[in-house]
Amino acid sequence: MTEQQEASEDAVMTRIGQAVILLHAGDREEARNRLGDIWAEIGEEGDSLHRCTLAHYMADAQDDPADELAWDLRALTAAADVQGDGPGTGPPPDGRPAQQEPHPAMRVFYPSLHLSLAADYVKLRRPEAARVHLARARAATGVLADDGYGNGVRAAIARLERSLAAEPGAAPPPFPEQSP
């Protein structure tokens, strides 16, 4: 890769990061607008890491839970595309098992991606779909380091597990550590 290409890719991640700062500062509309502009530039065939990152944060900028779900599904699809075989080679957005293992650099994102999908399904009042993605998030946590990010993701999974377990008609947790 040439230095100019590397600088260009770094510029995309910088722009995504700037939009995320706006999102975290509470300016969801401006963040959504900027992320939308970047998405229009990189498109469905752009760099998988860029698409995954952008879609993951674009989901957080949505007001409608169905739109949030659509963007989180795009993020999961893009993460699967990092396997190196191009778009569409990873697990389908419905969450069926992948035919291949995810690229090692992307494995750390899977717990968060599945956690986001589980939260989306909770908002859409689809607890069974939420439980499926929550179990996938929990199963993928083995790759997380014992640091702020890893501990934060594990804590968020545990909170959502407790919340789902408290719902009427909830099935018993599939993992012993999920007890409230």
Coordinates of N, CA, C and O in Angstrom, one line a residue:
M1 N 0.9 -1.2 0.0 CA 0.0 0.0 0.0 C 0.9 1.2 0.0 O 1.9 1.3 0.7
T2 N 0.6 2.2 -0.8 CA 1.4 3.4 -0.9 C 1.1 4.3 0.3 O 0.1 4.2 1.0
E3 N 2.0 5.3 0.6 CA 1.8 6.2 1.7 C 0.6 7.1 1.4 O -0.1 7.4 2.4
Q4 N 0.3 7.4 0.2 CA -0.9 8.2 -0.1 C -2.2 7.4 0.2 O -3.1 8.0 0.8
Q5 N -2.2 6.1 -0.1 CA -3.4 5.3 0.3 C -3.6 5.2 1.8 O -4.7 5.3 2.3
E6 N -2.4 5.0 2.5 CA -2.5 4.9 3.9 C -3.0 6.2 4.5 O -3.8 6.2 5.5
A7 N -2.5 7.3 4.1 CA -3.0 8.6 4.6 C -4.5 8.8 4.3 O -5.2 9.3 5.1
S8 N -4.9 8.4 3.1 CA -6.3 8.5 2.8 C -7.2 7.7 3.7 O -8.2 8.1 4.2
E9 N -6.8 6.4 4.0 CA -7.5 5.6 4.9 C -7.5 6.1 6.3 O -8.5 6.1 7.0
D10 N -6.4 6.7 6.8 CA -6.3 7.3 8.1 C -7.3 8.5 8.1 O -7.9 8.7 9.2
A11 N -7.4 9.2 7.0 CA -8.3 10.4 7.0 C -9.7 9.9 7.2 O -10.5 10.6 7.8
V12 N -10.1 8.8 6.6 CA -11.5 8.3 6.8 C -11.7 8.0 8.2 O -12.8 8.4 8.8
M13 N -10.8 7.3 8.9 CA -11.0 6.9 10.3 C -11.0 8.2 11.2 O -11.7 8.3 12.1
T14 N -10.2 9.2 10.8 CA -10.2 10.4 11.5 C -11.5 11.1 11.4 O -12.1 11.6 12.4
R15 N -12.1 11.1 10.2 CA -13.4 11.8 10.0 C -14.5 11.0 10.8 O -15.4 11.6 11.4
I16 N -14.4 9.7 10.8 CA -15.4 8.9 11.6 C -15.2 9.3 13.0 O -16.2 9.5 13.7
G17 N -14.0 9.3 13.5 CA -13.7 9.7 14.9 C -14.3 11.1 15.3 O -14.8 11.3 16.4
Q18 N -14.2 12.0 14.4 CA -14.7 13.3 14.6 C -16.2 13.3 14.7 O -16.8 14.0 15.6
A19 N -16.9 12.5 13.9 CA -18.3 12.4 14.0 C -18.7 11.7 15.3 O -19.7 12.1 15.9
V20 N -17.9 10.7 15.7 CA -18.2 10.0 17.0 C -18.1 11.0 18.2 O -18.9 10.9 19.1
I21 N -17.1 11.9 18.1 CA -17.0 12.9 19.2 C -18.3 13.7 19.2 O -18.8 14.0 20.3
L22 N -18.8 14.1 18.1 CA -20.1 14.9 18.1 C -21.2 14.0 18.7 O -22.0 14.5 19.4
L23 N -21.2 12.8 18.3 CA -22.3 11.9 18.8 C -22.2 11.8 20.3 O -23.2 11.9 21.0
H24 N -21.0 11.6 20.9 CA -20.8 11.5 22.3 C -21.1 12.8 23.0 O -21.4 12.8 24.2
A25 N -20.9 13.9 22.3 CA -21.2 15.2 22.9 C -22.7 15.5 22.8 O -23.2 16.6 23.3
G26 N -23.5 14.6 22.2 CA -25.0 14.8 22.2 C -25.5 15.4 20.9 O -26.7 15.6 20.8
D27 N -24.7 15.7 19.9 CA -25.2 16.2 18.7 C -25.4 15.1 17.7 O -24.7 14.9 16.7
R28 N -26.4 14.3 17.9 CA -26.8 13.1 17.1 C -27.0 13.5 15.7 O -26.6 12.8 14.8
E29 N -27.8 14.6 15.4 CA -28.1 14.9 14.1 C -26.9 15.2 13.2 O -26.7 14.7 12.1
E30 N -26.0 16.1 13.8 CA -24.8 16.4 13.0 C -23.9 15.2 12.8 O -23.3 15.0 11.8
A31 N -23.8 14.3 13.9 CA -23.0 13.1 13.8 C -23.6 12.2 12.7 O -22.9 11.7 11.8
R32 N -24.9 12.1 12.7 CA -25.6 11.3 11.7 C -25.4 11.8 10.3 O -25.1 11.1 9.3
N33 N -25.4 13.1 10.1 CA -25.2 13.8 8.8 C -23.7 13.5 8.3 O -23.5 13.1 7.2
R34 N -22.8 13.7 9.2 CA -21.4 13.5 8.8 C -21.1 12.0 8.5 O -20.4 11.7 7.5
L35 N -21.6 11.1 9.3 CA -21.4 9.7 9.1 C -22.1 9.3 7.8 O -21.6 8.5 7.0
G36 N -23.3 9.9 7.5 CA -24.0 9.6 6.2 C -23.2 10.1 5.0 O -23.1 9.4 4.0
D37 N -22.5 11.2 5.2 CA -21.7 11.7 4.1 C -20.5 10.8 3.8 O -20.2 10.5 2.7
I38 N -19.9 10.3 4.9 CA -18.7 9.4 4.8 C -19.2 8.1 4.1 O -18.6 7.5 3.2
W39 N -20.4 7.6 4.6 CA -20.9 6.3 4.0 C -21.2 6.5 2.5 O -20.9 5.6 1.8
A40 N -21.7 7.6 2.1 CA -21.9 7.9 0.7 C -20.6 7.8 -0.1 O -20.6 7.4 -1.2
E41 N -19.6 8.2 0.5 CA -18.2 8.2 -0.2 C -17.7 6.8 -0.2 O -17.1 6.4 -1.3
I42 N -17.7 6.0 0.9 CA -17.1 4.7 0.9 C -18.0 3.6 0.4 O -17.6 2.6 -0.2
G43 N -19.3 3.8 0.6 CA -20.3 2.8 0.0 C -20.2 1.4 0.5 O -19.4 1.1 1.4
E44 N -21.1 0.6 0.0 CA -21.2 -0.8 0.4 C -20.0 -1.6 0.1 O -19.8 -2.7 0.6
E45 N -19.2 -1.2 -0.9 CA -18.0 -1.9 -1.3 C -16.7 -1.4 -0.8 O -15.7 -1.8 -1.1
G46 N -16.8 -0.4 0.1 CA -15.6 0.3 0.7 C -14.9 -0.7 1.6 O -15.3 -1.8 1.9
D47 N -13.8 -0.1 2.2 CA -13.0 -0.9 3.1 C -13.9 -1.4 4.3 O -14.7 -0.7 4.9
S48 N -13.7 -2.7 4.6 CA -14.6 -3.4 5.5 C -14.5 -2.8 6.9 O -15.5 -2.7 7.6
L49 N -13.2 -2.5 7.3 CA -13.0 -1.9 8.7 C -13.7 -0.5 8.8 O -14.4 -0.2 9.8
H50 N -13.6 0.3 7.7 CA -14.3 1.6 7.7 C -15.8 1.4 7.8 O -16.5 2.0 8.6
R51 N -16.3 0.4 7.0 CA -17.8 0.2 7.0 C -18.3 -0.3 8.3 O -19.3 0.1 8.8
C52 N -17.5 -1.2 8.9 CA -17.9 -1.8 10.2 C -17.9 -0.7 11.3 O -18.9 -0.5 12.0
T53 N -16.8 0.1 11.3 CA -16.7 1.2 12.3 C -17.8 2.2 12.1 O -18.5 2.6 13.1
L54 N -18.0 2.7 10.9 CA -19.0 3.7 10.6 C -20.4 3.2 10.9 O -21.2 3.9 11.6
A55 N -20.7 2.0 10.5 CA -22.1 1.5 10.7 C -22.4 1.3 12.2 O -23.5 1.5 12.6
H56 N -21.4 0.8 12.9 CA -21.5 0.6 14.4 C -21.9 1.9 15.1 O -22.8 2.0 15.9
Y57 N -21.2 3.0 14.7 CA -21.5 4.3 15.3 C -22.8 4.9 14.7 O -23.5 5.6 15.4
M58 N -23.0 4.7 13.4 CA -24.2 5.3 12.8 C -25.4 4.7 13.5 O -26.4 5.4 13.6
A59 N -25.4 3.4 13.9 CA -26.5 2.8 14.6 C -26.8 3.6 15.8 O -28.0 3.9 16.2
D60 N -25.8 4.0 16.6 CA -26.0 4.8 17.8 C -26.6 6.1 17.6 O -27.1 6.7 18.5
A61 N -26.4 6.6 16.4 CA -26.9 8.0 16.0 C -28.4 8.0 15.6 O -29.0 9.0 15.3
Q62 N -29.0 6.8 15.5 CA -30.4 6.7 15.0 C -31.4 6.9 16.1 O -31.2 6.6 17.2
D63 N -32.5 7.5 15.7 CA -33.6 7.7 16.6 C -34.6 6.6 16.5 O -35.3 6.3 17.5
D64 N -34.7 5.9 15.4 CA -35.7 4.8 15.3 C -35.0 3.5 15.5 O -33.9 3.2 14.9
P65 N -35.5 2.6 16.4 CA -34.8 1.3 16.7 C -34.7 0.4 15.5 O -33.7 -0.3 15.4
A66 N -35.6 0.5 14.5 CA -35.5 -0.4 13.3 C -34.3 0.1 12.5 O -33.6 -0.7 11.9
D67 N -34.1 1.4 12.4 CA -32.9 2.0 11.7 C -31.6 1.6 12.4 O -30.6 1.3 11.8
E68 N -31.7 1.6 13.7 CA -30.5 1.3 14.5 C -30.1 -0.2 14.2 O -29.0 -0.5 14.0
L69 N -31.1 -1.1 14.2 CA -30.9 -2.5 13.9 C -30.3 -2.6 12.5 O -29.3 -3.4 12.3
A70 N -30.8 -1.9 11.5 CA -30.3 -2.0 10.1 C -28.8 -1.7 10.1 O -28.0 -2.4 9.4
W71 N -28.4 -0.6 10.8 CA -27.0 -0.2 10.8 C -26.2 -1.2 11.5 O -25.0 -1.5 11.1
D72 N -26.7 -1.7 12.7 CA -25.9 -2.7 13.4 C -25.7 -4.0 12.6 O -24.7 -4.7 12.6
L73 N -26.7 -4.4 11.8 CA -26.6 -5.5 10.9 C -25.5 -5.2 9.8 O -24.7 -6.1 9.4
R74 N -25.5 -4.0 9.3 CA -24.4 -3.6 8.3 C -23.1 -3.8 9.0 O -22.1 -4.2 8.3
A75 N -22.9 -3.3 10.2 CA -21.6 -3.4 10.9 C -21.2 -4.9 11.1 O -20.0 -5.2 10.8
L76 N -22.1 -5.8 11.4 CA -21.8 -7.2 11.5 C -21.4 -7.8 10.2 O -20.4 -8.5 10.1
T77 N -22.1 -7.4 9.2 CA -21.7 -7.9 7.8 C -20.4 -7.4 7.4 O -19.6 -8.1 6.8
A78 N -20.1 -6.1 7.6 CA -18.8 -5.6 7.3 C -17.7 -6.2 8.1 O -16.6 -6.5 7.5
A79 N -17.9 -6.5 9.4 CA -16.9 -7.2 10.2 C -16.6 -8.6 9.6 O -15.4 -9.0 9.5
A80 N -17.6 -9.3 9.1 CA -17.4 -10.6 8.5 C -16.6 -10.5 7.2 O -15.8 -11.3 6.9
D81 N -16.8 -9.4 6.5 CA -16.1 -9.1 5.2 C -14.6 -8.9 5.4 O -13.8 -9.1 4.5
V82 N -14.1 -8.6 6.6 CA -12.7 -8.4 6.8 C -11.9 -9.7 6.7 O -10.7 -9.7 6.7
Q83 N -12.6 -10.8 6.6 CA -12.0 -12.1 6.4 C -11.1 -12.1 5.2 O -10.2 -13.0 5.1
G84 N -11.3 -11.2 4.3 CA -10.4 -11.0 3.2 C -10.9 -11.6 1.9 O -10.3 -11.5 0.9
D85 N -12.1 -12.2 1.9 CA -12.7 -12.7 0.7 C -13.7 -11.8 0.1 O -14.3 -12.2 -0.9
G86 N -13.8 -10.6 0.6 CA -14.7 -9.6 0.0 C -16.1 -9.6 0.5 O -16.4 -10.5 1.4
P87 N -16.9 -8.7 0.1 CA -18.3 -8.6 0.6 C -19.1 -9.9 0.4 O -19.0 -10.6 -0.5
G88 N -19.9 -10.2 1.5 CA -20.8 -11.3 1.4 C -20.2 -12.6 1.8 O -20.9 -13.6 1.7
T89 N -19.0 -12.7 2.3 CA -18.4 -14.0 2.6 C -18.5 -14.4 4.0 O -18.3 -15.5 4.4
G90 N -18.9 -13.4 4.9 CA -19.1 -13.7 6.3 C -20.4 -14.2 6.6 O -21.2 -14.6 5.8
P91 N -20.7 -14.2 8.0 CA -22.0 -14.7 8.4 C -23.2 -13.8 7.9 O -23.0 -12.6 7.8
P92 N -24.3 -14.4 7.5 CA -25.4 -13.6 7.1 C -25.9 -12.8 8.2 O -25.7 -13.1 9.4
P93 N -26.6 -11.6 7.9 CA -27.0 -10.7 9.0 C -28.0 -11.3 9.9 O -28.2 -10.8 11.0
D94 N -28.6 -12.5 9.6 CA -29.6 -13.1 10.5 C -28.9 -13.8 11.6 O -29.5 -14.3 12.5
G95 N -27.6 -13.8 11.6 CA -26.8 -14.3 12.8 C -26.5 -15.8 12.7 O -26.0 -16.3 13.6
R96 N -26.8 -16.4 11.6 CA -26.4 -17.8 11.4 C -24.9 -18.0 11.5 O -24.2 -17.0 11.2
P97 N -24.4 -19.1 11.9 CA -23.0 -19.3 12.1 C -22.2 -19.0 10.8 O -22.7 -19.3 9.7
A98 N -21.0 -18.5 11.0 CA -20.1 -18.2 9.8 C -19.6 -19.5 9.3 O -19.4 -20.5 10.0
Q99 N -19.3 -19.5 8.0 CA -18.6 -20.6 7.4 C -17.1 -20.6 7.7 O -16.5 -21.7 7.7
Q100 N -16.6 -19.5 8.1 CA -15.2 -19.3 8.4 C -15.0 -18.6 9.7 O -16.0 -17.9 10.1
E101 N -13.9 -18.7 10.3 CA -13.6 -17.9 11.5 C -13.4 -16.4 11.1 O -12.8 -16.2 10.0
P102 N -13.8 -15.5 11.9 CA -13.6 -14.1 11.6 C -12.1 -13.8 11.6 O -11.3 -14.5 12.2
H103 N -11.7 -12.8 10.9 CA -10.3 -12.3 10.8 C -9.9 -12.0 12.3 O -10.6 -11.4 13.0
P104 N -8.7 -12.4 12.6 CA -8.2 -12.2 14.0 C -8.3 -10.7 14.5 O -8.7 -10.5 15.7
A105 N -8.1 -9.8 13.6 CA -8.2 -8.4 14.0 C -9.6 -8.0 14.3 O -9.8 -7.0 15.1
M106 N -10.6 -8.7 13.8 CA -12.0 -8.3 14.1 C -12.6 -9.1 15.2 O -13.7 -8.7 15.7
R107 N -12.0 -10.1 15.7 CA -12.7 -10.9 16.7 C -13.0 -10.1 18.0 O -14.0 -10.4 18.6
V108 N -12.2 -9.1 18.3 CA -12.4 -8.3 19.5 C -13.7 -7.5 19.3 O -14.3 -7.1 20.3
F109 N -14.2 -7.3 18.1 CA -15.4 -6.4 17.9 C -16.7 -7.3 18.0 O -17.7 -6.7 18.3
Y110 N -16.6 -8.6 17.8 CA -17.8 -9.4 17.8 C -18.6 -9.3 19.1 O -19.9 -9.2 19.0
P111 N -18.0 -9.3 20.3 CA -18.9 -9.2 21.5 C -19.7 -7.9 21.5 O -20.9 -8.0 21.8
S112 N -19.1 -6.8 21.1 CA -19.8 -5.6 21.1 C -20.8 -5.5 20.0 O -22.0 -5.0 20.2
L113 N -20.5 -6.0 18.8 CA -21.5 -6.0 17.7 C -22.7 -6.9 18.1 O -23.8 -6.4 17.9
H114 N -22.5 -8.0 18.7 CA -23.7 -8.9 19.0 C -24.4 -8.2 20.2 O -25.7 -8.3 20.3
L115 N -23.7 -7.6 21.1 CA -24.4 -6.9 22.2 C -25.3 -5.8 21.7 O -26.4 -5.6 22.1
S116 N -24.8 -5.1 20.7 CA -25.6 -4.0 20.1 C -26.8 -4.5 19.4 O -27.9 -4.0 19.6
L117 N -26.7 -5.7 18.7 CA -27.8 -6.3 18.1 C -28.8 -6.8 19.2 O -30.0 -6.6 19.0
A118 N -28.3 -7.3 20.2 CA -29.2 -7.8 21.3 C -30.0 -6.6 21.9 O -31.2 -6.7 22.1
A119 N -29.3 -5.5 22.1 CA -30.0 -4.3 22.6 C -31.0 -3.8 21.6 O -32.1 -3.3 22.0
D120 N -30.7 -3.8 20.3 CA -31.7 -3.4 19.3 C -32.9 -4.3 19.4 O -34.1 -3.8 19.3
Y121 N -32.8 -5.6 19.5 CA -33.9 -6.5 19.5 C -34.7 -6.3 20.8 O -36.0 -6.4 20.8
V122 N -34.1 -5.9 21.9 CA -34.9 -5.6 23.1 C -35.7 -4.4 22.8 O -36.9 -4.4 23.2
K123 N -35.2 -3.3 22.2 CA -35.9 -2.1 21.9 C -37.1 -2.4 21.0 O -38.2 -1.8 21.1
L124 N -36.9 -3.4 20.1 CA -38.0 -3.8 19.2 C -38.9 -4.9 19.7 O -39.8 -5.4 19.0
R125 N -38.8 -5.2 21.0 CA -39.6 -6.1 21.7 C -39.5 -7.5 21.1 O -40.5 -8.2 20.9
R126 N -38.3 -7.9 20.8 CA -38.1 -9.2 20.2 C -37.1 -10.0 21.1 O -35.9 -10.1 20.8
P127 N -37.5 -10.3 22.3 CA -36.6 -10.9 23.3 C -35.9 -12.2 22.9 O -34.7 -12.4 23.3
E128 N -36.5 -13.0 22.1 CA -35.8 -14.3 21.7 C -34.6 -13.9 20.8 O -33.6 -14.5 20.9
A129 N -34.8 -13.0 19.9 CA -33.7 -12.6 19.0 C -32.6 -11.9 19.8 O -31.4 -12.1 19.6
A130 N -33.0 -11.2 20.8 CA -32.1 -10.5 21.7 C -31.2 -11.6 22.5 O -30.0 -11.4 22.6
R131 N -31.9 -12.6 22.9 CA -31.2 -13.7 23.7 C -30.2 -14.4 22.8 O -29.1 -14.8 23.3
V132 N -30.6 -14.6 21.5 CA -29.6 -15.3 20.6 C -28.3 -14.5 20.5 O -27.2 -15.0 20.6
H133 N -28.5 -13.2 20.2 CA -27.3 -12.3 20.1 C -26.6 -12.1 21.4 O -25.3 -12.0 21.4
L134 N -27.3 -12.1 22.5 CA -26.6 -11.9 23.8 C -25.8 -13.2 24.1 O -24.6 -13.1 24.5
A135 N -26.3 -14.4 23.7 CA -25.5 -15.6 23.9 C -24.3 -15.6 23.0 O -23.2 -16.0 23.4
R136 N -24.4 -15.0 21.8 CA -23.2 -14.9 20.9 C -22.2 -13.9 21.4 O -21.0 -14.1 21.3
A137 N -22.7 -12.8 22.0 CA -21.8 -11.8 22.6 C -21.1 -12.5 23.7 O -19.8 -12.3 23.8
R138 N -21.8 -13.2 24.6 CA -21.1 -13.8 25.8 C -20.1 -14.9 25.3 O -19.0 -14.9 25.8
A139 N -20.5 -15.6 24.3 CA -19.6 -16.7 23.8 C -18.3 -16.1 23.2 O -17.2 -16.7 23.1
A140 N -18.4 -14.9 22.6 CA -17.2 -14.3 22.0 C -16.3 -13.5 22.9 O -15.3 -13.0 22.5
T141 N -16.7 -13.4 24.2 CA -15.9 -12.6 25.1 C -14.5 -13.1 25.5 O -13.7 -12.4 26.0
G142 N -14.2 -14.3 25.1 CA -12.9 -14.9 25.4 C -11.8 -14.2 24.8 O -10.6 -14.2 25.2
V143 N -12.0 -13.4 23.7 CA -11.0 -12.7 23.0 C -10.7 -11.3 23.7 O -9.8 -10.6 23.3
L144 N -11.6 -10.9 24.6 CA -11.5 -9.6 25.2 C -10.4 -9.6 26.3 O -10.3 -10.5 27.1
A145 N -9.6 -8.5 26.3 CA -8.6 -8.3 27.3 C -9.2 -7.9 28.6 O -10.4 -7.5 28.7
D146 N -8.4 -8.0 29.6 CA -8.9 -7.6 31.0 C -8.5 -6.1 31.1 O -7.5 -5.8 31.8
D147 N -9.2 -5.3 30.4 CA -8.9 -3.8 30.4 C -10.2 -3.1 30.4 O -11.3 -3.7 30.5
G148 N -10.2 -1.8 30.2 CA -11.4 -1.0 30.3 C -12.4 -1.4 29.3 O -13.6 -1.5 29.6
Y149 N -12.0 -1.6 28.0 CA -12.9 -2.0 27.0 C -13.5 -3.3 27.2 O -14.7 -3.5 27.2
G150 N -12.7 -4.3 27.5 CA -13.2 -5.7 27.7 C -14.1 -5.8 28.9 O -15.1 -6.4 28.8
N151 N -13.7 -5.1 30.0 CA -14.5 -5.1 31.2 C -15.8 -4.4 31.0 O -16.9 -4.8 31.5
G152 N -15.8 -3.3 30.2 CA -17.0 -2.6 29.9 C -18.0 -3.4 29.1 O -19.2 -3.4 29.4
V153 N -17.5 -4.1 28.1 CA -18.3 -4.9 27.3 C -18.9 -6.1 28.1 O -20.1 -6.3 28.0
R154 N -18.1 -6.7 28.9 CA -18.6 -7.8 29.7 C -19.7 -7.3 30.7 O -20.7 -8.0 30.9
A155 N -19.4 -6.2 31.3 CA -20.4 -5.6 32.2 C -21.7 -5.3 31.5 O -22.8 -5.5 32.1
A156 N -21.6 -4.7 30.3 CA -22.9 -4.4 29.6 C -23.6 -5.7 29.2 O -24.9 -5.7 29.2
I157 N -22.9 -6.7 28.9 CA -23.6 -8.0 28.6 C -24.3 -8.5 29.8 O -25.4 -8.9 29.7
A158 N -23.6 -8.5 30.9 CA -24.2 -8.9 32.2 C -25.5 -8.1 32.5 O -26.5 -8.7 33.0
R159 N -25.4 -6.8 32.3 CA -26.6 -6.0 32.6 C -27.8 -6.4 31.7 O -28.9 -6.5 32.2
L160 N -27.5 -6.6 30.5 CA -28.6 -6.9 29.5 C -29.1 -8.3 29.8 O -30.3 -8.6 29.8
E161 N -28.2 -9.2 30.2 CA -28.6 -10.6 30.6 C -29.6 -10.5 31.8 O -30.6 -11.2 31.8
R162 N -29.2 -9.7 32.8 CA -30.1 -9.6 34.0 C -31.4 -9.0 33.6 O -32.5 -9.4 34.1
S163 N -31.4 -8.0 32.8 CA -32.6 -7.3 32.3 C -33.6 -8.3 31.6 O -34.8 -8.4 31.8
L164 N -33.0 -9.1 30.7 CA -33.8 -10.1 29.9 C -34.3 -11.2 30.9 O -35.4 -11.7 30.7
A165 N -33.5 -11.6 31.8 CA -33.8 -12.7 32.7 C -35.0 -12.2 33.6 O -35.8 -13.1 34.1
A166 N -35.2 -10.9 33.9 CA -36.2 -10.4 34.7 C -37.5 -10.3 34.0 O -38.6 -10.1 34.6
E167 N -37.5 -10.5 32.6 CA -38.8 -10.4 31.9 C -39.7 -11.6 32.1 O -39.2 -12.7 32.2
P168 N -41.0 -11.4 32.1 CA -41.9 -12.5 32.3 C -41.7 -13.5 31.2 O -41.5 -13.2 30.0
G169 N -41.7 -14.8 31.6 CA -41.6 -15.9 30.7 C -40.2 -16.1 30.2 O -39.9 -16.8 29.2
A170 N -39.2 -15.5 30.9 CA -37.8 -15.6 30.4 C -37.3 -17.0 30.7 O -37.6 -17.6 31.7
A171 N -36.5 -17.5 29.8 CA -35.9 -18.9 29.9 C -34.8 -18.8 30.9 O -34.2 -17.7 31.1
P172 N -34.4 -19.9 31.5 CA -33.2 -19.8 32.4 C -32.0 -19.5 31.6 O -31.9 -19.8 30.4
P173 N -31.0 -18.8 32.2 CA -29.8 -18.4 31.5 C -29.0 -19.6 31.0 O -28.9 -20.6 31.7
P174 N -28.5 -19.5 29.8 CA -27.7 -20.6 29.3 C -26.3 -20.8 29.9 O -25.7 -21.8 29.7
F175 N -25.8 -19.8 30.6 CA -24.5 -19.8 31.2 C -24.6 -19.6 32.7 O -25.4 -18.7 33.1
P176 N -24.0 -20.4 33.5 CA -24.1 -20.3 35.0 C -23.8 -18.9 35.5 O -24.4 -18.4 36.4
E177 N -22.8 -18.2 34.9 CA -22.4 -16.9 35.3 C -23.4 -15.8 35.0 O -23.3 -14.7 35.4
Q178 N -24.5 -16.2 34.4 CA -25.6 -15.2 34.1 C -26.6 -15.0 35.2 O -27.5 -14.3 35.0
S179 N -26.4 -15.8 36.3 CA -27.4 -15.6 37.4 C -27.4 -14.2 37.9 O -26.3 -13.6 38.1
P180 N -28.6 -13.6 38.2 CA -28.6 -12.3 38.6 C -28.0 -12.1 40.0 O -27.9 -12.9 40.8

